[in-house]
Amino acid sequence: MNKINKLCLCAGLVFVASSALAKPNTCGSFDRQIQISNRKIVRSFFKMQNDGASTDKIRDLFASHYDIIDIADLDVEKREAVDIEKRIANFRQRYSNYHVDVEQLIAESNQVFVWFKVVLSNKKILLNSFVIFTLKNGKITKAVEMIKMSSLKTR
């Protein structure tokens, strides 16, 4: 089993375990429409990055109070990692020609698990990442991300 498969398995197990802790609605399971909506919101987050949307429009996808937790390598300075607008602006400044490729997206209850890669215009993979988004009332309230930067540093 290669390193990526091990990371995927590990991240998937964490996602399944945390999903089991989510509270179901009165019907005993999360409403399918909420899962579909959460999936669309997270897809929009990545699409907006690829389309070069303004950071304030991307910020609108997040709740007024939200948490971003990074595990492993940071792609930006720690103080900027917790502010999504600064995080994206800093990343765009450092790596102006990038594209986010979503490899896997799974919605379960109030969480969405995403495995994605950031690819530079020269087709080099800059980073490989797993993130678990938690959503409430149609807004992202938390993102726990495990980032693996490649040895390619263009800073």
PDB file of C-alpha atoms in Angstrom:
ATOM      1  CA  MET A   1       0.000   0.000   0.000  1.00  0.00           C
ATOM      2  CA  ASN A   2       1.552   3.313  -1.036  1.00  0.00           C
ATOM      3  CA  LYS A   3       1.730   6.449   1.108  1.00  0.00           C
ATOM      4  CA  ILE A   4      -1.278   8.148  -0.556  1.00  0.00           C
ATOM      5  CA  ASN A   5      -3.489   5.084  -0.073  1.00  0.00           C
ATOM      6  CA  LYS A   6      -2.483   4.909   3.597  1.00  0.00           C
ATOM      7  CA  LEU A   7      -3.292   8.611   4.059  1.00  0.00           C
ATOM      8  CA  CYS A   8      -6.629   8.174   2.300  1.00  0.00           C
ATOM      9  CA  LEU A   9      -7.502   5.184   4.475  1.00  0.00           C
ATOM     10  CA  CYS A  10      -6.512   7.073   7.631  1.00  0.00           C
ATOM     11  CA  ALA A  11      -8.446  10.208   6.672  1.00  0.00           C
ATOM     12  CA  GLY A  12     -11.457   8.126   5.662  1.00  0.00           C
ATOM     13  CA  LEU A  13     -11.514   6.340   9.013  1.00  0.00           C
ATOM     14  CA  VAL A  14     -11.416   9.671  10.851  1.00  0.00           C
ATOM     15  CA  PHE A  15     -14.277  10.917   8.660  1.00  0.00           C
ATOM     16  CA  VAL A  16     -16.413   7.816   9.321  1.00  0.00           C
ATOM     17  CA  ALA A  17     -15.755   8.018  13.063  1.00  0.00           C
ATOM     18  CA  SER A  18     -16.603  11.719  13.273  1.00  0.00           C
ATOM     19  CA  SER A  19     -19.723  11.234  11.116  1.00  0.00           C
ATOM     20  CA  ALA A  20     -20.987   8.648  13.559  1.00  0.00           C
ATOM     21  CA  LEU A  21     -20.957  11.346  16.247  1.00  0.00           C
ATOM     22  CA  ALA A  22     -23.176  13.737  14.264  1.00  0.00           C
ATOM     23  CA  LYS A  23     -26.693  14.128  15.613  1.00  0.00           C
ATOM     24  CA  PRO A  24     -29.460  12.828  13.331  1.00  0.00           C
ATOM     25  CA  ASN A  25     -32.657  14.742  12.655  1.00  0.00           C
ATOM     26  CA  THR A  26     -36.003  13.615  14.074  1.00  0.00           C
ATOM     27  CA  CYS A  27     -36.422  11.018  11.311  1.00  0.00           C
ATOM     28  CA  GLY A  28     -33.330   9.148  12.554  1.00  0.00           C
ATOM     29  CA  SER A  29     -31.023  10.143   9.680  1.00  0.00           C
ATOM     30  CA  PHE A  30     -29.813  13.360   8.177  1.00  0.00           C
ATOM     31  CA  ASP A  31     -32.034  14.795   5.506  1.00  0.00           C
ATOM     32  CA  ARG A  32     -30.719  13.813   2.067  1.00  0.00           C
ATOM     33  CA  GLN A  33     -31.383  17.342   0.808  1.00  0.00           C
ATOM     34  CA  ILE A  34     -29.046  18.778   3.465  1.00  0.00           C
ATOM     35  CA  GLN A  35     -26.284  16.401   2.349  1.00  0.00           C
ATOM     36  CA  ILE A  36     -26.811  17.417  -1.281  1.00  0.00           C
ATOM     37  CA  SER A  37     -26.783  21.099  -0.308  1.00  0.00           C
ATOM     38  CA  ASN A  38     -23.601  20.665   1.759  1.00  0.00           C
ATOM     39  CA  ARG A  39     -21.924  18.905  -1.164  1.00  0.00           C
ATOM     40  CA  LYS A  40     -22.867  21.788  -3.501  1.00  0.00           C
ATOM     41  CA  ILE A  41     -21.514  24.400  -1.071  1.00  0.00           C
ATOM     42  CA  VAL A  42     -18.158  22.630  -0.797  1.00  0.00           C
ATOM     43  CA  ARG A  43     -17.958  22.105  -4.571  1.00  0.00           C
ATOM     44  CA  SER A  44     -18.658  25.836  -4.956  1.00  0.00           C
ATOM     45  CA  PHE A  45     -15.742  26.604  -2.641  1.00  0.00           C
ATOM     46  CA  PHE A  46     -13.313  24.810  -4.963  1.00  0.00           C
ATOM     47  CA  LYS A  47     -14.963  26.043  -8.170  1.00  0.00           C
ATOM     48  CA  MET A  48     -14.785  29.648  -6.974  1.00  0.00           C
ATOM     49  CA  GLN A  49     -11.060  29.245  -6.322  1.00  0.00           C
ATOM     50  CA  ASN A  50     -10.522  27.848  -9.820  1.00  0.00           C
ATOM     51  CA  ASP A  51     -12.600  30.650 -11.336  1.00  0.00           C
ATOM     52  CA  GLY A  52     -10.613  33.340  -9.485  1.00  0.00           C
ATOM     53  CA  ALA A  53     -13.619  34.570  -7.517  1.00  0.00           C
ATOM     54  CA  SER A  54     -13.020  37.386  -5.062  1.00  0.00           C
ATOM     55  CA  THR A  55     -12.083  36.303  -1.553  1.00  0.00           C
ATOM     56  CA  ASP A  56     -15.090  38.109  -0.086  1.00  0.00           C
ATOM     57  CA  LYS A  57     -17.420  35.987  -2.243  1.00  0.00           C
ATOM     58  CA  ILE A  58     -15.608  32.849  -1.069  1.00  0.00           C
ATOM     59  CA  ARG A  59     -15.869  34.122   2.523  1.00  0.00           C
ATOM     60  CA  ASP A  60     -19.668  34.194   2.121  1.00  0.00           C
ATOM     61  CA  LEU A  61     -19.635  30.372   2.095  1.00  0.00           C
ATOM     62  CA  PHE A  62     -18.395  30.413   5.702  1.00  0.00           C
ATOM     63  CA  ALA A  63     -20.311  31.114   8.919  1.00  0.00           C
ATOM     64  CA  SER A  64     -19.548  34.362  10.731  1.00  0.00           C
ATOM     65  CA  HIS A  65     -17.477  32.327  13.210  1.00  0.00           C
ATOM     66  CA  TYR A  66     -15.579  29.357  11.826  1.00  0.00           C
ATOM     67  CA  ASP A  67     -12.483  27.297  12.621  1.00  0.00           C
ATOM     68  CA  ILE A  68      -9.738  26.108  10.314  1.00  0.00           C
ATOM     69  CA  ILE A  69      -7.423  23.492  11.748  1.00  0.00           C
ATOM     70  CA  ASP A  70      -4.315  22.405   9.886  1.00  0.00           C
ATOM     71  CA  ILE A  71      -2.665  19.071  10.510  1.00  0.00           C
ATOM     72  CA  ALA A  72       0.851  18.585   9.082  1.00  0.00           C
ATOM     73  CA  ASP A  73       2.464  21.056   6.661  1.00  0.00           C
ATOM     74  CA  LEU A  74       1.025  24.549   6.376  1.00  0.00           C
ATOM     75  CA  ASP A  75       0.664  26.076   2.938  1.00  0.00           C
ATOM     76  CA  VAL A  76       0.611  29.597   4.416  1.00  0.00           C
ATOM     77  CA  GLU A  77       1.791  31.352   7.562  1.00  0.00           C
ATOM     78  CA  LYS A  78       0.030  30.139  10.735  1.00  0.00           C
ATOM     79  CA  ARG A  79      -1.624  33.521  11.443  1.00  0.00           C
ATOM     80  CA  GLU A  80      -3.080  33.542   7.935  1.00  0.00           C
ATOM     81  CA  ALA A  81      -4.234  29.932   8.022  1.00  0.00           C
ATOM     82  CA  VAL A  82      -7.222  30.682  10.250  1.00  0.00           C
ATOM     83  CA  ASP A  83      -8.566  33.494   8.031  1.00  0.00           C
ATOM     84  CA  ILE A  84      -9.916  32.058   4.783  1.00  0.00           C
ATOM     85  CA  GLU A  85      -9.659  35.361   2.893  1.00  0.00           C
ATOM     86  CA  LYS A  86      -6.014  35.904   3.874  1.00  0.00           C
ATOM     87  CA  ARG A  87      -5.250  32.245   3.276  1.00  0.00           C
ATOM     88  CA  ILE A  88      -6.510  32.290  -0.310  1.00  0.00           C
ATOM     89  CA  ALA A  89      -5.057  35.745  -1.078  1.00  0.00           C
ATOM     90  CA  ASN A  90      -1.641  34.662   0.196  1.00  0.00           C
ATOM     91  CA  PHE A  91      -1.805  31.409  -1.755  1.00  0.00           C
ATOM     92  CA  ARG A  92      -2.802  33.237  -4.953  1.00  0.00           C
ATOM     93  CA  GLN A  93       0.088  35.664  -4.499  1.00  0.00           C
ATOM     94  CA  ARG A  94       2.626  32.866  -4.056  1.00  0.00           C
ATOM     95  CA  TYR A  95       1.239  30.493  -6.698  1.00  0.00           C
ATOM     96  CA  SER A  96      -0.588  32.622  -9.244  1.00  0.00           C
ATOM     97  CA  ASN A  97      -1.273  29.884 -11.789  1.00  0.00           C
ATOM     98  CA  TYR A  98      -2.837  26.975  -9.975  1.00  0.00           C
ATOM     99  CA  HIS A  99      -5.882  24.776 -10.333  1.00  0.00           C
ATOM    100  CA  VAL A 100      -7.617  22.715  -7.670  1.00  0.00           C
ATOM    101  CA  ASP A 101      -8.501  19.175  -8.757  1.00  0.00           C
ATOM    102  CA  VAL A 102     -11.064  17.467  -6.538  1.00  0.00           C
ATOM    103  CA  GLU A 103     -10.233  13.765  -6.501  1.00  0.00           C
ATOM    104  CA  GLN A 104     -12.913  12.568  -4.058  1.00  0.00           C
ATOM    105  CA  LEU A 105     -15.874  14.240  -2.352  1.00  0.00           C
ATOM    106  CA  ILE A 106     -18.120  12.412   0.126  1.00  0.00           C
ATOM    107  CA  ALA A 107     -21.006  13.991   2.042  1.00  0.00           C
ATOM    108  CA  GLU A 108     -22.257  12.334   5.208  1.00  0.00           C
ATOM    109  CA  SER A 109     -24.584  13.984   7.716  1.00  0.00           C
ATOM    110  CA  ASN A 110     -23.287  17.525   8.365  1.00  0.00           C
ATOM    111  CA  GLN A 111     -19.777  16.846   7.044  1.00  0.00           C
ATOM    112  CA  VAL A 112     -18.110  16.726   3.652  1.00  0.00           C
ATOM    113  CA  PHE A 113     -14.805  14.921   3.136  1.00  0.00           C
ATOM    114  CA  VAL A 114     -12.665  16.083   0.190  1.00  0.00           C
ATOM    115  CA  TRP A 115      -9.396  14.803  -1.212  1.00  0.00           C
ATOM    116  CA  PHE A 116      -7.930  17.376  -3.563  1.00  0.00           C
ATOM    117  CA  LYS A 117      -4.698  18.302  -5.313  1.00  0.00           C
ATOM    118  CA  VAL A 118      -3.392  21.729  -6.211  1.00  0.00           C
ATOM    119  CA  VAL A 119      -1.749  21.604  -9.622  1.00  0.00           C
ATOM    120  CA  LEU A 120       0.420  24.337 -11.098  1.00  0.00           C
ATOM    121  CA  SER A 121       0.138  25.444 -14.726  1.00  0.00           C
ATOM    122  CA  ASN A 122       3.211  23.335 -15.585  1.00  0.00           C
ATOM    123  CA  LYS A 123       1.237  20.237 -14.409  1.00  0.00           C
ATOM    124  CA  LYS A 124       3.366  19.810 -11.261  1.00  0.00           C
ATOM    125  CA  ILE A 125       1.414  18.858  -8.159  1.00  0.00           C
ATOM    126  CA  LEU A 126       2.022  21.481  -5.496  1.00  0.00           C
ATOM    127  CA  LEU A 127       0.044  19.868  -2.716  1.00  0.00           C
ATOM    128  CA  ASN A 128      -2.093  16.898  -1.868  1.00  0.00           C
ATOM    129  CA  SER A 129      -4.713  17.467   0.812  1.00  0.00           C
ATOM    130  CA  PHE A 130      -7.595  15.962   2.712  1.00  0.00           C
ATOM    131  CA  VAL A 131     -10.132  18.222   4.377  1.00  0.00           C
ATOM    132  CA  ILE A 132     -13.258  17.550   6.392  1.00  0.00           C
ATOM    133  CA  PHE A 133     -15.737  20.426   6.264  1.00  0.00           C
ATOM    134  CA  THR A 134     -18.477  20.734   8.870  1.00  0.00           C
ATOM    135  CA  LEU A 135     -21.529  22.739   7.821  1.00  0.00           C
ATOM    136  CA  LYS A 136     -24.500  24.173   9.664  1.00  0.00           C
ATOM    137  CA  ASN A 137     -27.408  26.110   8.171  1.00  0.00           C
ATOM    138  CA  GLY A 138     -25.770  26.169   4.741  1.00  0.00           C
ATOM    139  CA  LYS A 139     -22.448  27.638   5.952  1.00  0.00           C
ATOM    140  CA  ILE A 140     -19.024  26.120   6.570  1.00  0.00           C
ATOM    141  CA  THR A 141     -18.335  26.222  10.301  1.00  0.00           C
ATOM    142  CA  LYS A 142     -15.155  24.153  10.454  1.00  0.00           C
ATOM    143  CA  ALA A 143     -12.462  22.783   8.179  1.00  0.00           C
ATOM    144  CA  VAL A 144      -9.885  20.259   9.382  1.00  0.00           C
ATOM    145  CA  GLU A 145      -7.191  19.901   6.751  1.00  0.00           C
ATOM    146  CA  MET A 146      -4.213  17.605   6.357  1.00  0.00           C
ATOM    147  CA  ILE A 147      -1.807  19.072   3.822  1.00  0.00           C
ATOM    148  CA  LYS A 148       1.186  17.473   2.158  1.00  0.00           C
ATOM    149  CA  MET A 149       3.221  20.029   0.240  1.00  0.00           C
ATOM    150  CA  SER A 150       5.420  18.680  -2.515  1.00  0.00           C
ATOM    151  CA  SER A 151       9.142  19.292  -2.438  1.00  0.00           C
ATOM    152  CA  LEU A 152       8.507  21.908  -5.131  1.00  0.00           C
ATOM    153  CA  LYS A 153       8.809  25.316  -3.493  1.00  0.00           C
ATOM    154  CA  THR A 154       8.186  28.340  -5.691  1.00  0.00           C
ATOM    155  CA  ARG A 155       8.173  30.963  -2.958  1.00  0.00           C
TER     156      ARG A 155
END
